[in-house]
């Protein structure tokens, strides 16, 4: 019995030692598993970080690829347009090849002659519509004048700028409207006398303006930088006696159209109503005068087109061309031609016959209006 117990004890000790060894091995394996798990996570994380880095490196290429696709589409469009243009040019070249140079020149001369003949049959037009304005620039005081010369050649696009309505005698010149917009003045002129109002005009190389506190019209030659002529408008009111509705010493309005130089003013003899005088552009002598029945003080602004004086009923919002006086027939009519007074206060409105447009000074904004004229075609019986 004791022997059996001893044997069992030996086996128990052996099994216990085995279990201890197994426990040690299991702990070792567990440690290795933990290490493997840690290494695996580290490896996965490292690989993930590598992938993330590569993705971040590729990220900037996405817009490049998008741009490439866009460029590819544009290139395809350009190719198509070039093919179309090439076809058009080839067609033109084939058509041009049908004529020699002399034949082409004769056709051009004939076409030009026919065009001039058609233009000569267009009589002066009657104002039907005013569209716009186009705002060219915003500068200067609320009141002023800007203009080009309707008698200048097509290559001469000089702009003249006269800021304010009084106490100034500096005229700025710009080579073109683009230079005017950019503020690149080419020259300044200092007039011998200050001007009154904003109703000046440049015509055939001369500036015509009203001398301050007088009814004297001054003709100033830009070429010589001197006064060429000055003459008083007999009986004409001045210095806010008969101004337009906005005041500003706008008693005498000088303007030009297809027929020449004009002065619009008022006199006591005509009860303060508008008087129209056609002037000799060189001597300023009055050639002929027309008396109207429209009060000068009730006129907002006025301008001449083809010998007809058009008068607006206000200088404020809602103004329209309300009255027209035709000097050719010495007759008048009431009209209803609206125009958009965008900046609410018009202190200058003058017609340019070369450009068929109205120049305006609208509350410190220099604007242009287009005009639509109704033309009558002259027939052989009319000549």
Short mmCIF file of C-alpha atoms in Angstrom, two decimals, residues 42-57:
data_model
loop_
_atom_site.label_atom_id
_atom_site.label_comp_id
_atom_site.label_asym_id
_atom_site.label_seq_id
_atom_site.Cartn_x
_atom_site.Cartn_y
_atom_site.Cartn_z
CA UNK A 42 3.07 47.89 -36.31
CA UNK A 43 3.62 46.42 -39.75
CA UNK A 44 0.03 47.07 -40.81
CA UNK A 45 0.21 50.61 -39.43
CA UNK A 46 3.51 51.17 -41.20
CA UNK A 47 2.10 49.86 -44.45
CA UNK A 48 -1.00 51.99 -43.96
CA UNK A 49 1.10 55.08 -43.35
CA UNK A 50 3.12 54.31 -46.48
CA UNK A 51 -0.06 53.99 -48.51
CA UNK A 52 -1.43 57.19 -47.02
CA UNK A 53 1.78 58.99 -47.88
CA UNK A 54 1.58 57.77 -51.46
CA UNK A 55 -2.04 58.87 -51.70
CA UNK A 56 -1.14 62.30 -50.37
CA UNK A 57 1.65 62.50 -52.91
#
